[in-house]
mmCIF file of C-alpha atoms and ligand atoms in Angstrom:
data_model
loop_
_atom_site.group_PDB
_atom_site.id
_atom_site.type_symbol
_atom_site.label_atom_id
_atom_site.label_comp_id
_atom_site.label_asym_id
_atom_site.label_seq_id
_atom_site.Cartn_x
_atom_site.Cartn_y
_atom_site.Cartn_z
ATOM 1 C CA UNK A 9 117.077 115.965 77.020
ATOM 2 C CA UNK A 10 113.841 115.621 75.152
ATOM 3 C CA UNK A 11 113.784 116.172 71.369
ATOM 4 C CA UNK A 12 113.023 119.996 70.727
ATOM 5 C CA UNK A 13 114.670 119.934 67.345
ATOM 6 C CA UNK A 14 114.744 123.529 65.819
ATOM 7 C CA UNK A 15 115.509 121.991 62.498
ATOM 8 C CA UNK A 16 112.000 121.266 61.263
ATOM 9 C CA UNK A 17 113.247 119.343 58.151
ATOM 10 C CA UNK A 18 116.421 117.853 56.943
ATOM 11 C CA UNK A 19 116.550 120.591 54.264
ATOM 12 C CA UNK A 20 116.148 123.132 56.656
ATOM 13 C CA UNK A 21 119.009 121.577 58.942
ATOM 14 C CA UNK A 22 121.248 121.478 55.921
ATOM 15 C CA UNK A 23 120.536 125.074 55.066
ATOM 16 C CA UNK A 24 121.242 126.141 58.514
ATOM 17 C CA UNK A 25 124.457 124.303 58.710
ATOM 18 C CA UNK A 26 125.760 125.708 55.472
ATOM 19 C CA UNK A 27 125.033 129.049 56.594
ATOM 20 C CA UNK A 28 126.777 128.481 59.847
ATOM 21 C CA UNK A 29 129.820 127.075 58.131
ATOM 22 C CA UNK A 30 129.733 130.242 55.916
ATOM 23 C CA UNK A 31 129.801 132.415 58.932
ATOM 24 C CA UNK A 32 132.552 130.245 60.672
ATOM 25 C CA UNK A 33 134.795 130.614 57.421
ATOM 26 C CA UNK A 34 134.380 134.498 57.627
ATOM 27 C CA UNK A 35 135.286 134.611 61.233
ATOM 28 C CA UNK A 36 138.393 132.224 60.751
ATOM 29 C CA UNK A 37 139.395 134.272 57.705
ATOM 30 C CA UNK A 38 139.431 137.511 59.749
ATOM 31 C CA UNK A 39 141.117 135.858 62.455
ATOM 32 C CA UNK A 40 144.046 134.591 60.410
ATOM 33 C CA UNK A 41 144.307 137.792 58.389
ATOM 34 C CA UNK A 42 144.185 140.176 61.460
ATOM 35 C CA UNK A 43 146.539 137.979 63.547
ATOM 36 C CA UNK A 44 148.769 135.789 61.277
ATOM 37 C CA UNK A 45 150.116 132.784 62.768
ATOM 38 C CA UNK A 46 148.549 133.269 66.105
ATOM 39 C CA UNK A 47 146.855 130.484 68.134
ATOM 40 C CA UNK A 48 144.379 131.746 70.660
ATOM 41 C CA UNK A 49 142.503 129.842 73.203
ATOM 42 C CA UNK A 50 139.367 131.929 74.123
ATOM 43 C CA UNK A 51 138.100 135.413 73.494
ATOM 44 C CA UNK A 52 138.016 138.170 75.962
ATOM 45 C CA UNK A 53 135.094 140.357 75.462
ATOM 46 C CA UNK A 54 134.679 138.583 71.970
ATOM 47 C CA UNK A 55 138.274 139.471 70.875
ATOM 48 C CA UNK A 56 140.695 136.871 70.219
ATOM 49 C CA UNK A 57 143.965 138.831 71.238
ATOM 50 C CA UNK A 58 144.278 139.696 74.916
ATOM 51 C CA UNK A 59 146.797 139.356 77.646
ATOM 52 C CA UNK A 60 145.074 136.501 79.777
ATOM 53 C CA UNK A 61 147.153 133.332 80.526
ATOM 54 C CA UNK A 62 146.360 130.123 78.701
ATOM 55 C CA UNK A 63 146.952 127.752 81.725
ATOM 56 C CA UNK A 64 148.327 125.088 79.158
ATOM 57 C CA UNK A 65 148.822 125.002 75.584
ATOM 58 C CA UNK A 66 146.620 122.310 73.981
ATOM 59 C CA UNK A 67 144.716 124.328 71.285
ATOM 60 C CA UNK A 68 147.165 124.821 68.513
ATOM 61 C CA UNK A 69 145.585 122.136 66.271
ATOM 62 C CA UNK A 70 142.052 123.375 66.223
ATOM 63 C CA UNK A 71 142.611 126.348 63.976
ATOM 64 C CA UNK A 72 144.350 124.314 61.439
ATOM 65 C CA UNK A 73 141.684 121.611 61.817
ATOM 66 C CA UNK A 74 138.749 123.888 60.974
ATOM 67 C CA UNK A 75 140.614 125.143 57.924
ATOM 68 C CA UNK A 76 141.237 121.584 56.802
ATOM 69 C CA UNK A 77 137.494 121.087 56.936
ATOM 70 C CA UNK A 78 136.881 124.376 55.052
ATOM 71 C CA UNK A 79 139.522 123.080 52.289
ATOM 72 C CA UNK A 80 137.941 119.676 51.917
ATOM 73 C CA UNK A 81 134.458 120.931 51.660
ATOM 74 C CA UNK A 82 135.303 124.127 49.297
ATOM 75 C CA UNK A 83 138.246 122.909 47.348
ATOM 76 C CA UNK A 84 139.468 126.632 47.670
ATOM 77 C CA UNK A 85 143.199 126.647 47.053
ATOM 78 C CA UNK A 86 143.420 129.552 49.706
ATOM 79 C CA UNK A 87 142.148 127.315 52.484
ATOM 80 C CA UNK A 88 144.281 124.420 51.516
ATOM 81 C CA UNK A 89 147.373 126.565 51.492
ATOM 82 C CA UNK A 90 146.390 127.905 54.957
ATOM 83 C CA UNK A 91 145.625 124.410 56.102
ATOM 84 C CA UNK A 92 149.115 123.154 55.281
ATOM 85 C CA UNK A 93 150.777 126.384 56.621
ATOM 86 C CA UNK A 94 148.908 126.158 60.031
ATOM 87 C CA UNK A 95 149.662 122.483 60.261
ATOM 88 C CA UNK A 96 153.393 122.825 59.600
ATOM 89 C CA UNK A 97 153.510 125.396 62.417
ATOM 90 C CA UNK A 98 152.820 122.895 64.944
ATOM 91 C CA UNK A 99 154.683 119.923 63.383
ATOM 92 C CA UNK A 100 157.575 120.028 65.877
ATOM 93 C CA UNK A 101 154.986 119.467 68.709
ATOM 94 C CA UNK A 102 154.775 115.794 67.692
ATOM 95 C CA UNK A 103 157.749 115.364 70.194
ATOM 96 C CA UNK A 104 156.151 117.588 72.940
ATOM 97 C CA UNK A 105 156.157 115.673 76.307
ATOM 98 C CA UNK A 106 154.809 118.610 78.366
ATOM 99 C CA UNK A 107 151.184 118.211 77.385
ATOM 100 C CA UNK A 108 148.684 115.352 77.360
ATOM 101 C CA UNK A 109 146.934 116.906 74.090
ATOM 102 C CA UNK A 110 148.521 115.496 71.203
ATOM 103 C CA UNK A 111 145.491 114.050 69.825
ATOM 104 C CA UNK A 112 144.089 117.465 69.888
ATOM 105 C CA UNK A 113 146.840 118.799 67.958
ATOM 106 C CA UNK A 114 147.340 116.070 65.455
ATOM 107 C CA UNK A 115 144.192 114.435 64.811
ATOM 108 C CA UNK A 116 142.654 117.606 63.748
ATOM 109 C CA UNK A 117 145.571 118.549 61.430
ATOM 110 C CA UNK A 118 148.076 115.944 60.012
ATOM 111 C CA UNK A 119 145.276 113.112 60.370
ATOM 112 C CA UNK A 120 142.991 115.273 58.188
ATOM 113 C CA UNK A 121 145.904 115.910 55.917
ATOM 114 C CA UNK A 122 146.672 112.192 55.467
ATOM 115 C CA UNK A 123 143.008 111.428 54.989
ATOM 116 C CA UNK A 124 142.875 113.687 51.960
ATOM 117 C CA UNK A 125 146.273 112.793 50.342
ATOM 118 C CA UNK A 126 147.155 109.350 51.534
ATOM 119 C CA UNK A 127 150.836 110.634 51.888
ATOM 120 C CA UNK A 128 152.691 108.616 54.465
ATOM 121 C CA UNK A 129 154.823 111.421 55.621
ATOM 122 C CA UNK A 130 151.719 113.048 57.016
ATOM 123 C CA UNK A 131 150.778 109.781 58.688
ATOM 124 C CA UNK A 132 154.275 109.436 60.156
ATOM 125 C CA UNK A 133 153.851 112.690 62.107
ATOM 126 C CA UNK A 134 150.550 111.305 63.608
ATOM 127 C CA UNK A 135 152.171 108.056 64.530
ATOM 128 C CA UNK A 136 155.194 109.705 66.283
ATOM 129 C CA UNK A 137 152.585 112.083 67.907
ATOM 130 C CA UNK A 138 151.065 108.803 69.243
ATOM 131 C CA UNK A 139 154.390 107.296 70.318
ATOM 132 C CA UNK A 140 155.152 110.441 72.290
ATOM 133 C CA UNK A 141 151.881 110.342 74.051
ATOM 134 C CA UNK A 142 152.534 106.743 75.007
ATOM 135 C CA UNK A 143 155.495 108.080 76.928
ATOM 136 C CA UNK A 144 153.266 109.509 79.433
ATOM 137 C CA UNK A 145 152.144 106.170 80.765
ATOM 138 C CA UNK A 146 152.550 105.379 84.565
ATOM 139 C CA UNK A 147 153.007 101.494 84.682
ATOM 140 C CA UNK A 148 151.952 101.376 88.482
ATOM 141 C CA UNK A 149 148.798 103.310 88.128
ATOM 142 C CA UNK A 150 148.199 102.267 84.402
ATOM 143 C CA UNK A 151 147.136 105.608 83.093
ATOM 144 C CA UNK A 152 148.484 108.468 81.036
ATOM 145 C CA UNK A 153 149.526 111.314 83.381
ATOM 146 C CA UNK A 154 148.158 114.725 82.768
ATOM 147 C CA UNK A 155 150.185 118.011 82.252
ATOM 148 C CA UNK A 156 149.557 119.014 85.823
ATOM 149 C CA UNK A 157 151.318 116.213 87.857
ATOM 150 C CA UNK A 158 152.565 112.631 87.527
ATOM 151 C CA UNK A 159 149.873 111.521 90.000
ATOM 152 C CA UNK A 160 147.086 113.142 88.004
ATOM 153 C CA UNK A 161 144.734 111.582 85.218
ATOM 154 C CA UNK A 162 142.332 113.624 83.435
ATOM 155 C CA UNK A 163 139.191 112.667 81.676
ATOM 156 C CA UNK A 164 140.223 114.919 78.749
ATOM 157 C CA UNK A 165 143.030 112.392 77.958
ATOM 158 C CA UNK A 166 140.350 110.163 76.417
ATOM 159 C CA UNK A 167 140.246 112.508 73.618
ATOM 160 C CA UNK A 168 144.115 112.003 73.110
ATOM 161 C CA UNK A 169 144.371 108.275 73.693
ATOM 162 C CA UNK A 170 142.981 107.607 70.176
ATOM 163 C CA UNK A 171 146.302 108.771 68.588
ATOM 164 C CA UNK A 172 147.929 105.852 70.613
ATOM 165 C CA UNK A 173 145.589 103.337 69.354
ATOM 166 C CA UNK A 174 146.243 104.756 65.733
ATOM 167 C CA UNK A 175 149.996 104.488 66.086
ATOM 168 C CA UNK A 176 149.619 100.870 67.476
ATOM 169 C CA UNK A 177 147.339 99.924 64.488
ATOM 170 C CA UNK A 178 149.549 101.401 62.056
ATOM 171 C CA UNK A 179 152.899 99.906 63.350
ATOM 172 C CA UNK A 180 151.633 96.708 65.026
ATOM 173 C CA UNK A 181 153.451 97.835 68.313
ATOM 174 C CA UNK A 182 151.774 95.707 70.873
ATOM 175 C CA UNK A 183 153.137 97.681 73.765
ATOM 176 C CA UNK A 184 151.354 100.918 72.310
ATOM 177 C CA UNK A 185 147.997 98.853 72.208
ATOM 178 C CA UNK A 186 148.550 97.797 75.721
ATOM 179 C CA UNK A 187 149.262 101.376 77.024
ATOM 180 C CA UNK A 188 146.230 102.769 75.232
ATOM 181 C CA UNK A 189 143.939 99.924 76.313
ATOM 182 C CA UNK A 190 145.086 100.174 80.117
ATOM 183 C CA UNK A 191 144.494 103.937 80.088
ATOM 184 C CA UNK A 192 140.988 103.461 78.915
ATOM 185 C CA UNK A 193 140.183 100.736 81.400
ATOM 186 C CA UNK A 194 141.702 102.749 84.370
ATOM 187 C CA UNK A 195 139.763 105.717 83.248
ATOM 188 C CA UNK A 196 136.713 103.673 82.938
ATOM 189 C CA UNK A 197 137.156 102.141 86.462
ATOM 190 C CA UNK A 198 138.072 105.071 88.426
ATOM 191 C CA UNK A 199 136.693 108.390 86.550
ATOM 192 C CA UNK A 200 133.461 107.105 85.180
ATOM 193 C CA UNK A 201 130.775 106.617 87.902
ATOM 194 C CA UNK A 202 128.055 104.031 88.211
ATOM 195 C CA UNK A 203 125.428 106.460 86.965
ATOM 196 C CA UNK A 204 127.522 107.256 83.740
ATOM 197 C CA UNK A 205 128.820 110.628 84.949
ATOM 198 C CA UNK A 206 132.477 111.286 85.091
ATOM 199 C CA UNK A 207 134.948 113.034 87.396
ATOM 200 C CA UNK A 208 137.379 115.518 85.712
ATOM 201 C CA UNK A 209 140.541 114.161 87.483
ATOM 202 C CA UNK A 210 141.803 110.930 89.247
ATOM 203 C CA UNK A 211 144.647 111.090 91.735
ATOM 204 C CA UNK A 212 146.954 108.248 92.292
ATOM 205 C CA UNK A 213 149.634 107.083 94.657
ATOM 206 C CA UNK A 214 152.934 107.270 92.900
ATOM 207 C CA UNK A 215 154.498 104.443 95.127
ATOM 208 C CA UNK A 216 151.947 101.980 94.807
ATOM 209 C CA UNK A 217 149.761 103.057 91.763
ATOM 210 C CA UNK A 218 146.677 102.795 94.027
ATOM 211 C CA UNK A 219 143.840 105.094 93.012
ATOM 212 C CA UNK A 220 143.265 107.677 95.755
ATOM 213 C CA UNK A 221 140.359 109.915 95.055
ATOM 214 C CA UNK A 222 138.421 112.157 92.211
ATOM 215 C CA UNK A 223 139.106 115.685 91.712
ATOM 216 C CA UNK A 224 138.366 118.488 89.590
ATOM 217 C CA UNK A 225 139.913 121.900 88.197
ATOM 218 C CA UNK A 226 137.209 123.018 85.883
ATOM 219 C CA UNK A 227 134.153 121.622 87.446
ATOM 220 C CA UNK A 228 132.113 122.841 90.487
ATOM 221 C CA UNK A 229 133.241 120.217 92.911
ATOM 222 C CA UNK A 230 135.381 117.160 93.115
ATOM 223 C CA UNK A 231 132.246 114.824 93.225
ATOM 224 C CA UNK A 232 130.224 116.742 90.732
ATOM 225 C CA UNK A 233 129.698 116.425 86.904
ATOM 226 C CA UNK A 234 131.689 118.784 84.648
ATOM 227 C CA UNK A 235 129.856 119.150 81.404
ATOM 228 C CA UNK A 236 132.886 119.138 79.072
ATOM 229 C CA UNK A 237 134.583 116.345 80.762
ATOM 230 C CA UNK A 238 131.439 114.256 80.101
ATOM 231 C CA UNK A 239 131.524 115.413 76.414
ATOM 232 C CA UNK A 240 135.210 114.451 76.174
ATOM 233 C CA UNK A 241 134.342 110.890 77.752
ATOM 234 C CA UNK A 242 131.241 110.096 75.491
ATOM 235 C CA UNK A 243 133.273 111.092 72.427
ATOM 236 C CA UNK A 244 136.589 109.672 73.531
ATOM 237 C CA UNK A 245 135.477 106.165 74.552
ATOM 238 C CA UNK A 246 133.420 106.123 71.231
ATOM 239 C CA UNK A 247 136.748 106.717 69.437
ATOM 240 C CA UNK A 248 138.472 104.118 71.626
ATOM 241 C CA UNK A 249 135.988 101.483 70.606
ATOM 242 C CA UNK A 250 136.136 102.627 66.854
ATOM 243 C CA UNK A 251 139.872 102.043 66.791
ATOM 244 C CA UNK A 252 140.092 98.980 68.934
ATOM 245 C CA UNK A 253 136.920 97.137 68.586
ATOM 246 C CA UNK A 254 136.917 96.657 72.469
ATOM 247 C CA UNK A 255 133.124 96.388 73.362
ATOM 248 C CA UNK A 256 133.683 97.717 76.772
ATOM 249 C CA UNK A 257 134.448 101.043 75.430
ATOM 250 C CA UNK A 258 131.369 101.318 73.576
ATOM 251 C CA UNK A 259 129.440 100.496 76.760
ATOM 252 C CA UNK A 260 131.233 103.310 78.511
ATOM 253 C CA UNK A 261 130.726 105.761 75.743
ATOM 254 C CA UNK A 262 126.943 105.092 75.785
ATOM 255 C CA UNK A 263 126.591 105.239 79.488
ATOM 256 C CA UNK A 264 128.442 108.650 79.359
ATOM 257 C CA UNK A 265 126.072 109.775 76.530
ATOM 258 C CA UNK A 266 123.053 108.600 78.258
ATOM 259 C CA UNK A 267 123.998 110.703 81.439
ATOM 260 C CA UNK A 268 124.406 113.780 79.254
ATOM 261 C CA UNK A 269 121.167 113.239 77.533
ATOM 262 C CA UNK A 270 119.204 112.552 80.643
ATOM 263 C CA UNK A 271 120.584 115.566 82.554
ATOM 264 C CA UNK A 272 120.500 118.233 79.889
ATOM 265 C CA UNK A 273 117.474 120.485 79.005
ATOM 266 C CA UNK A 274 115.556 119.795 75.614
ATOM 267 C CA UNK A 275 117.585 122.401 73.813
ATOM 268 C CA UNK A 276 120.732 120.232 74.364
ATOM 269 C CA UNK A 277 123.186 122.793 75.947
ATOM 270 C CA UNK A 278 124.436 121.941 79.453
ATOM 271 C CA UNK A 279 125.813 124.300 82.093
ATOM 272 C CA UNK A 280 129.386 124.174 83.004
ATOM 273 C CA UNK A 281 128.478 121.568 85.849
ATOM 274 C CA UNK A 282 125.195 119.791 86.052
ATOM 275 C CA UNK A 283 125.505 119.756 89.847
ATOM 276 C CA UNK A 284 126.114 123.281 90.632
ATOM 277 C CA UNK A 285 122.914 124.800 92.240
ATOM 278 C CA UNK A 286 121.574 127.826 90.163
ATOM 279 C CA UNK A 287 124.600 128.404 88.064
ATOM 280 C CA UNK A 288 125.027 132.143 87.056
ATOM 281 C CA UNK A 289 125.715 130.916 83.428
ATOM 282 C CA UNK A 290 123.070 128.578 82.052
ATOM 283 C CA UNK A 291 125.333 127.465 79.091
ATOM 284 C CA UNK A 292 128.680 125.883 78.128
ATOM 285 C CA UNK A 293 128.345 125.708 74.466
ATOM 286 C CA UNK A 294 131.727 124.046 73.805
ATOM 287 C CA UNK A 295 130.663 120.908 75.783
ATOM 288 C CA UNK A 296 127.501 120.943 73.556
ATOM 289 C CA UNK A 297 129.537 121.235 70.381
ATOM 290 C CA UNK A 298 131.858 118.431 71.466
ATOM 291 C CA UNK A 299 128.843 116.236 72.525
ATOM 292 C CA UNK A 300 127.140 116.738 69.167
ATOM 293 C CA UNK A 301 130.212 115.431 67.230
ATOM 294 C CA UNK A 302 130.655 112.596 69.550
ATOM 295 C CA UNK A 303 126.858 111.688 69.384
ATOM 296 C CA UNK A 304 127.145 111.583 65.502
ATOM 297 C CA UNK A 305 130.104 109.115 66.106
ATOM 298 C CA UNK A 306 128.167 107.082 68.576
ATOM 299 C CA UNK A 307 125.186 106.912 66.363
ATOM 300 C CA UNK A 308 127.167 105.391 63.642
ATOM 301 C CA UNK A 309 128.774 102.867 66.022
ATOM 302 C CA UNK A 310 125.786 101.660 68.143
ATOM 303 C CA UNK A 311 124.402 98.481 67.250
ATOM 304 C CA UNK A 312 120.765 99.157 68.479
ATOM 305 C CA UNK A 313 118.834 101.020 66.023
ATOM 306 C CA UNK A 314 116.592 102.920 68.700
ATOM 307 C CA UNK A 315 119.817 103.991 70.615
ATOM 308 C CA UNK A 316 121.512 105.041 67.286
ATOM 309 C CA UNK A 317 118.524 107.187 66.326
ATOM 310 C CA UNK A 318 118.347 108.810 69.790
ATOM 311 C CA UNK A 319 122.049 110.050 69.649
ATOM 312 C CA UNK A 320 121.570 111.088 65.932
ATOM 313 C CA UNK A 321 118.404 113.172 66.980
ATOM 314 C CA UNK A 322 120.218 114.717 70.004
ATOM 315 C CA UNK A 323 123.256 115.643 67.766
ATOM 316 C CA UNK A 324 121.002 117.536 65.398
ATOM 317 C CA UNK A 325 118.935 118.928 68.182
ATOM 318 C CA UNK A 326 122.209 120.414 69.732
ATOM 319 C CA UNK A 327 123.302 121.851 66.363
ATOM 320 C CA UNK A 328 119.769 123.233 65.795
ATOM 321 C CA UNK A 329 120.173 125.218 69.045
ATOM 322 C CA UNK A 330 123.789 126.215 68.435
ATOM 323 C CA UNK A 331 122.732 127.702 64.988
ATOM 324 C CA UNK A 332 120.300 130.107 66.688
ATOM 325 C CA UNK A 333 121.561 133.756 67.252
ATOM 326 C CA UNK A 334 121.781 133.218 70.940
ATOM 327 C CA UNK A 335 124.725 131.124 70.251
ATOM 328 C CA UNK A 336 125.865 131.765 66.786
ATOM 329 C CA UNK A 337 127.556 135.081 67.001
ATOM 330 C CA UNK A 338 125.944 136.280 63.656
ATOM 331 C CA UNK A 339 124.074 139.310 65.288
ATOM 332 C CA UNK A 340 126.972 140.422 67.457
ATOM 333 C CA UNK A 341 128.955 142.988 65.372
ATOM 334 C CA UNK A 342 132.755 143.141 66.394
ATOM 335 C CA UNK A 343 132.531 139.575 68.101
ATOM 336 C CA UNK A 344 135.378 137.659 66.493
ATOM 337 C CA UNK A 345 134.338 134.068 67.482
ATOM 338 C CA UNK A 346 131.922 131.791 66.081
ATOM 339 C CA UNK A 347 129.989 130.473 69.020
ATOM 340 C CA UNK A 348 129.045 132.483 72.061
ATOM 341 C CA UNK A 349 128.689 131.203 75.576
ATOM 342 C CA UNK A 350 131.496 128.851 75.887
ATOM 343 C CA UNK A 351 133.612 128.503 78.951
ATOM 344 C CA UNK A 352 137.270 127.659 79.745
ATOM 345 C CA UNK A 353 138.165 127.726 83.483
ATOM 346 C CA UNK A 354 135.569 129.533 85.839
ATOM 347 C CA UNK A 355 137.557 129.331 88.989
ATOM 348 C CA UNK A 356 140.699 131.049 87.209
ATOM 349 C CA UNK A 357 138.304 133.534 85.443
ATOM 350 C CA UNK A 358 139.657 132.469 81.951
ATOM 351 C CA UNK A 359 137.552 132.542 78.985
ATOM 352 C CA UNK A 360 134.140 132.775 80.783
ATOM 353 C CA UNK A 361 131.105 133.147 78.571
ATOM 354 C CA UNK A 362 133.293 133.656 75.587
ATOM 355 C CA UNK A 363 134.183 132.007 72.258
ATOM 356 C CA UNK A 364 136.618 129.181 72.929
ATOM 357 C CA UNK A 365 138.614 127.496 70.177
ATOM 358 C CA UNK A 366 137.886 123.987 70.757
ATOM 359 C CA UNK A 367 134.140 124.907 70.754
ATOM 360 C CA UNK A 368 134.703 126.447 67.412
ATOM 361 C CA UNK A 369 136.386 123.258 65.972
ATOM 362 C CA UNK A 370 133.896 120.681 67.326
ATOM 363 C CA UNK A 371 131.012 122.902 66.047
ATOM 364 C CA UNK A 372 132.494 122.922 62.589
ATOM 365 C CA UNK A 373 133.402 119.404 62.831
ATOM 366 C CA UNK A 374 129.815 118.427 63.814
ATOM 367 C CA UNK A 375 128.281 120.610 61.265
ATOM 368 C CA UNK A 376 130.604 118.850 58.584
ATOM 369 C CA UNK A 377 129.038 115.571 60.022
ATOM 370 C CA UNK A 378 125.549 116.776 59.712
ATOM 371 C CA UNK A 379 126.301 117.457 55.994
ATOM 372 C CA UNK A 380 127.499 113.981 55.592
ATOM 373 C CA UNK A 381 131.049 113.858 56.331
ATOM 374 C CA UNK A 382 132.514 110.607 57.631
ATOM 375 C CA UNK A 383 134.452 110.837 61.068
ATOM 376 C CA UNK A 384 138.154 111.453 60.673
ATOM 377 C CA UNK A 385 138.661 107.649 60.778
HETATM 378 N N1 LIG B 14 141.844 121.299 79.528
HETATM 379 C C1 LIG B 14 140.889 120.948 78.542
HETATM 380 C C2 LIG B 14 139.656 121.663 78.730
HETATM 381 O O1 LIG B 14 139.489 122.645 79.203
HETATM 382 O O2 LIG B 14 138.591 120.971 78.356
#
């Protein structure tokens, strides 16, 4: 990915980011007004409400998370009330043992709430969610199991293991720290490849804990490179380093980021999978939004200034592209999402070339960082 930054100056970038955030607020306001208390995953023909299945329920923090960003940025009591409301709606999920996604749910909501108020009751929810995540640990294979099966570990879990590090740091619980560290080391060994690419899933022998093979659900092939998984890895390993100080995770995050940048066209938006020959859809915008936010974080963590500058420039380039009307749905009357050209699950035909809730959230988060916000530390 060469630099083709559409933002000519910092002022132009900031103006475009502000305009995109204004548009995001309008779309989210409409969604929450038209469909109160509804947690969509993806649009169908640009509409949030439809009858398609969800596959798994992992997105219920992203709406509240965006609203927390709006509330903090604007100080508007409307957004603050909505942020608290949409957070409370998912509070019970801190005990949910059926999904591997409690970081997605609670880092975006209760963590942001706690960051604003310092109220320990909000942090207690995040810590409890971290403890619940820790119960997914398979001691023989030394990984957190995915929602699909006990023998399965997903690269996506790297975005959720941070909540266990957080719980360990807050409570001093050495077992939680061990669980989180071992999961990262297992993922690093078996799901991250020598060239910095990642597998979506690793499968393990439940009797012995031995690693068996790499696999995929949403990528093109078991041995291919699913772009969203790559974005989860570069962001998640960066967070693991930020919360643990373990330099091995920074090294892995950087290798994953370098693969993303080396394989992506200058505009910064990857296809769903880099290995798929002549993909019918050239873009998976949610991977790009996640990568932009993760690259801002990595730029702040990387010790070498040229590397940090490369990541910062790449994040700004991605956002420059996502702010054009090809991606930002500003010129699409009736389209209810913010970002076009996201894809959820191509094989299942779910949310393909649509707006997807995590793409919206990480886009808003990355714009907020471009405008100076610190990571949700
Ligand atoms: N299952 C999470 C994702 O689609 O990235």
